[in-house]
Amino acid sequence: MVSLHIHKKLNLHKPQFFYLPGLRHGKIFIGRPCKKRADDLLKSGRYQLKMVTAIYTGHAPVHYGPIRRDPTCRFCGMETETVQHITCCCEALACQRYNVFGTPTMEPKDISTASVRDLCLFIQGAGLLRLC
């Protein structure tokens, strides 16, 4: 009974989510609802949730924070620092990405299928969020 209710909610979520204006990072990184990801998030601690939510929503502390005025990536110094650049293609983080995900570059859709644990390991290893 409960699983049927969850299944219905997941199916209703997709059209509403994708037709809302904005939410660019969420649409890129979260994609469609996923029961496995939802279960992983529900089992995660508060700090893990904070890290993963910052990445999924695009609210990680990148160049547009109150202290940083330079939009250049603090890791590679070549491109504009965005959440997508850091998590998917920053050359300076390729080794860290390979160690955690098994690939030096990623597509945004790969972030949506990555485990919460792996995403947290990458965030911590990159020093993106100093939460733990």
PDB file of C-alpha atoms in Angstrom:
ATOM      1  CA  MET A   1       0.000   0.000   0.000  1.00  0.00           C
ATOM      2  CA  VAL A   2       2.752   2.454   0.948  1.00  0.00           C
ATOM      3  CA  SER A   3       4.879   1.542  -2.092  1.00  0.00           C
ATOM      4  CA  LEU A   4       1.909   2.167  -4.386  1.00  0.00           C
ATOM      5  CA  HIS A   5       1.459   5.620  -2.817  1.00  0.00           C
ATOM      6  CA  ILE A   6       5.177   6.418  -3.299  1.00  0.00           C
ATOM      7  CA  HIS A   7       5.045   5.170  -6.902  1.00  0.00           C
ATOM      8  CA  LYS A   8       2.084   7.451  -7.657  1.00  0.00           C
ATOM      9  CA  LYS A   9       3.840  10.447  -6.082  1.00  0.00           C
ATOM     10  CA  LEU A  10       6.995   9.797  -8.111  1.00  0.00           C
ATOM     11  CA  ASN A  11       4.986   9.683 -11.328  1.00  0.00           C
ATOM     12  CA  LEU A  12       3.167  12.933 -10.461  1.00  0.00           C
ATOM     13  CA  HIS A  13       6.425  14.674  -9.557  1.00  0.00           C
ATOM     14  CA  LYS A  14       8.060  14.538 -12.972  1.00  0.00           C
ATOM     15  CA  PRO A  15       5.665  16.706 -15.000  1.00  0.00           C
ATOM     16  CA  GLN A  16       5.323  19.306 -12.250  1.00  0.00           C
ATOM     17  CA  PHE A  17       9.067  19.551 -11.622  1.00  0.00           C
ATOM     18  CA  PHE A  18      10.149  19.885 -15.249  1.00  0.00           C
ATOM     19  CA  TYR A  19       7.575  22.504 -16.175  1.00  0.00           C
ATOM     20  CA  LEU A  20       8.418  24.868 -13.326  1.00  0.00           C
ATOM     21  CA  PRO A  21      10.500  27.879 -14.340  1.00  0.00           C
ATOM     22  CA  GLY A  22      14.059  27.972 -13.074  1.00  0.00           C
ATOM     23  CA  LEU A  23      15.464  25.111 -10.997  1.00  0.00           C
ATOM     24  CA  ARG A  24      18.178  24.670 -13.623  1.00  0.00           C
ATOM     25  CA  HIS A  25      20.653  22.722 -11.475  1.00  0.00           C
ATOM     26  CA  GLY A  26      17.979  20.522  -9.981  1.00  0.00           C
ATOM     27  CA  LYS A  27      16.730  19.571 -13.412  1.00  0.00           C
ATOM     28  CA  ILE A  28      20.283  18.839 -14.589  1.00  0.00           C
ATOM     29  CA  PHE A  29      21.593  16.946 -11.567  1.00  0.00           C
ATOM     30  CA  ILE A  30      18.516  15.293 -10.082  1.00  0.00           C
ATOM     31  CA  GLY A  31      16.752  14.289 -13.259  1.00  0.00           C
ATOM     32  CA  ARG A  32      13.777  12.108 -12.632  1.00  0.00           C
ATOM     33  CA  PRO A  33      12.779  10.775  -9.208  1.00  0.00           C
ATOM     34  CA  CYS A  34      14.688   7.688  -8.122  1.00  0.00           C
ATOM     35  CA  LYS A  35      13.670   5.378  -5.275  1.00  0.00           C
ATOM     36  CA  LYS A  36      17.259   4.218  -4.646  1.00  0.00           C
ATOM     37  CA  ARG A  37      18.500   7.809  -4.334  1.00  0.00           C
ATOM     38  CA  ALA A  38      15.553   8.659  -2.069  1.00  0.00           C
ATOM     39  CA  ASP A  39      16.400   5.701   0.177  1.00  0.00           C
ATOM     40  CA  ASP A  40      20.081   6.719   0.266  1.00  0.00           C
ATOM     41  CA  LEU A  41      19.143  10.283   1.199  1.00  0.00           C
ATOM     42  CA  LEU A  42      16.781   9.111   3.929  1.00  0.00           C
ATOM     43  CA  LYS A  43      19.589   7.007   5.448  1.00  0.00           C
ATOM     44  CA  SER A  44      22.113   9.863   5.258  1.00  0.00           C
ATOM     45  CA  GLY A  45      23.205  12.015   8.148  1.00  0.00           C
ATOM     46  CA  ARG A  46      22.581  15.718   8.428  1.00  0.00           C
ATOM     47  CA  TYR A  47      25.984  16.780   7.071  1.00  0.00           C
ATOM     48  CA  GLN A  48      25.799  14.380   4.132  1.00  0.00           C
ATOM     49  CA  LEU A  49      22.358  15.737   3.276  1.00  0.00           C
ATOM     50  CA  LYS A  50      23.700  19.274   3.436  1.00  0.00           C
ATOM     51  CA  MET A  51      26.562  18.469   1.061  1.00  0.00           C
ATOM     52  CA  VAL A  52      24.479  16.554  -1.466  1.00  0.00           C
ATOM     53  CA  THR A  53      21.644  19.092  -1.413  1.00  0.00           C
ATOM     54  CA  ALA A  54      24.133  21.893  -2.098  1.00  0.00           C
ATOM     55  CA  ILE A  55      25.335  20.055  -5.208  1.00  0.00           C
ATOM     56  CA  TYR A  56      21.920  18.911  -6.449  1.00  0.00           C
ATOM     57  CA  THR A  57      20.442  22.403  -6.159  1.00  0.00           C
ATOM     58  CA  GLY A  58      23.491  24.376  -7.316  1.00  0.00           C
ATOM     59  CA  HIS A  59      23.805  26.171  -3.980  1.00  0.00           C
ATOM     60  CA  ALA A  60      27.329  24.985  -3.207  1.00  0.00           C
ATOM     61  CA  PRO A  61      29.722  27.803  -2.259  1.00  0.00           C
ATOM     62  CA  VAL A  62      31.291  28.534  -5.618  1.00  0.00           C
ATOM     63  CA  HIS A  63      32.516  31.826  -7.116  1.00  0.00           C
ATOM     64  CA  TYR A  64      29.375  33.817  -6.431  1.00  0.00           C
ATOM     65  CA  GLY A  65      29.740  33.699  -2.640  1.00  0.00           C
ATOM     66  CA  PRO A  66      30.090  36.903  -0.602  1.00  0.00           C
ATOM     67  CA  ILE A  67      33.874  36.568  -0.228  1.00  0.00           C
ATOM     68  CA  ARG A  68      34.882  35.513  -3.762  1.00  0.00           C
ATOM     69  CA  ARG A  69      34.488  38.007  -6.570  1.00  0.00           C
ATOM     70  CA  ASP A  70      36.605  36.262  -9.190  1.00  0.00           C
ATOM     71  CA  PRO A  71      34.487  33.870 -11.296  1.00  0.00           C
ATOM     72  CA  THR A  72      37.533  31.800 -12.333  1.00  0.00           C
ATOM     73  CA  CYS A  73      37.668  28.268 -10.946  1.00  0.00           C
ATOM     74  CA  ARG A  74      39.762  28.166  -7.769  1.00  0.00           C
ATOM     75  CA  PHE A  75      40.972  24.650  -8.641  1.00  0.00           C
ATOM     76  CA  CYS A  76      42.039  24.828 -12.298  1.00  0.00           C
ATOM     77  CA  GLY A  77      42.017  28.594 -12.912  1.00  0.00           C
ATOM     78  CA  MET A  78      40.792  28.097 -16.481  1.00  0.00           C
ATOM     79  CA  GLU A  79      36.983  28.202 -16.581  1.00  0.00           C
ATOM     80  CA  THR A  80      34.157  29.854 -14.720  1.00  0.00           C
ATOM     81  CA  GLU A  81      33.581  28.114 -11.424  1.00  0.00           C
ATOM     82  CA  THR A  82      30.144  26.558 -11.345  1.00  0.00           C
ATOM     83  CA  VAL A  83      28.814  23.488  -9.581  1.00  0.00           C
ATOM     84  CA  GLN A  84      28.576  21.722 -12.938  1.00  0.00           C
ATOM     85  CA  HIS A  85      32.184  22.596 -13.836  1.00  0.00           C
ATOM     86  CA  ILE A  86      33.542  21.384 -10.487  1.00  0.00           C
ATOM     87  CA  THR A  87      31.578  18.152 -10.339  1.00  0.00           C
ATOM     88  CA  CYS A  88      31.793  17.194 -14.012  1.00  0.00           C
ATOM     89  CA  CYS A  89      34.815  18.548 -15.883  1.00  0.00           C
ATOM     90  CA  CYS A  90      37.345  20.530 -13.814  1.00  0.00           C
ATOM     91  CA  GLU A  91      40.727  19.198 -14.920  1.00  0.00           C
ATOM     92  CA  ALA A  92      42.311  19.822 -11.520  1.00  0.00           C
ATOM     93  CA  LEU A  93      39.741  17.498  -9.915  1.00  0.00           C
ATOM     94  CA  ALA A  94      39.992  14.740 -12.544  1.00  0.00           C
ATOM     95  CA  CYS A  95      42.115  12.522 -10.275  1.00  0.00           C
ATOM     96  CA  GLN A  96      39.700  12.945  -7.360  1.00  0.00           C
ATOM     97  CA  ARG A  97      36.762  12.233  -9.685  1.00  0.00           C
ATOM     98  CA  TYR A  98      38.502   9.118 -11.018  1.00  0.00           C
ATOM     99  CA  ASN A  99      39.276   7.839  -7.501  1.00  0.00           C
ATOM    100  CA  VAL A 100      35.664   8.195  -6.386  1.00  0.00           C
ATOM    101  CA  PHE A 101      33.558   7.603  -9.505  1.00  0.00           C
ATOM    102  CA  GLY A 102      35.974   5.653 -11.729  1.00  0.00           C
ATOM    103  CA  THR A 103      36.025   8.256 -14.498  1.00  0.00           C
ATOM    104  CA  PRO A 104      37.975  11.522 -14.890  1.00  0.00           C
ATOM    105  CA  THR A 105      35.011  13.424 -16.366  1.00  0.00           C
ATOM    106  CA  MET A 106      31.285  13.079 -15.869  1.00  0.00           C
ATOM    107  CA  GLU A 107      28.070  14.213 -17.443  1.00  0.00           C
ATOM    108  CA  PRO A 108      25.455  15.922 -15.264  1.00  0.00           C
ATOM    109  CA  LYS A 109      23.173  12.890 -15.643  1.00  0.00           C
ATOM    110  CA  ASP A 110      25.938  10.784 -14.044  1.00  0.00           C
ATOM    111  CA  ILE A 111      25.627  12.872 -10.884  1.00  0.00           C
ATOM    112  CA  SER A 112      21.976  11.868 -10.607  1.00  0.00           C
ATOM    113  CA  THR A 113      22.910   8.169 -10.659  1.00  0.00           C
ATOM    114  CA  ALA A 114      25.926   8.435  -8.340  1.00  0.00           C
ATOM    115  CA  SER A 115      25.471   7.166  -4.811  1.00  0.00           C
ATOM    116  CA  VAL A 116      25.111   9.679  -2.018  1.00  0.00           C
ATOM    117  CA  ARG A 117      28.194   8.166  -0.364  1.00  0.00           C
ATOM    118  CA  ASP A 118      30.343   8.657  -3.483  1.00  0.00           C
ATOM    119  CA  LEU A 119      29.119  12.190  -4.004  1.00  0.00           C
ATOM    120  CA  CYS A 120      29.985  13.048  -0.386  1.00  0.00           C
ATOM    121  CA  LEU A 121      33.444  11.487  -0.775  1.00  0.00           C
ATOM    122  CA  PHE A 122      34.070  13.616  -3.852  1.00  0.00           C
ATOM    123  CA  ILE A 123      32.852  16.811  -2.187  1.00  0.00           C
ATOM    124  CA  GLN A 124      35.002  16.206   0.896  1.00  0.00           C
ATOM    125  CA  GLY A 125      38.046  15.148  -1.134  1.00  0.00           C
ATOM    126  CA  ALA A 126      37.789  18.244  -3.306  1.00  0.00           C
ATOM    127  CA  GLY A 127      37.453  20.442  -0.228  1.00  0.00           C
ATOM    128  CA  LEU A 128      34.394  22.071  -1.732  1.00  0.00           C
ATOM    129  CA  LEU A 129      32.401  22.129   1.481  1.00  0.00           C
ATOM    130  CA  ARG A 130      34.116  22.201   4.841  1.00  0.00           C
ATOM    131  CA  LEU A 131      31.288  20.603   6.799  1.00  0.00           C
ATOM    132  CA  CYS A 132      32.721  17.468   8.384  1.00  0.00           C
TER     133      CYS A 132
END
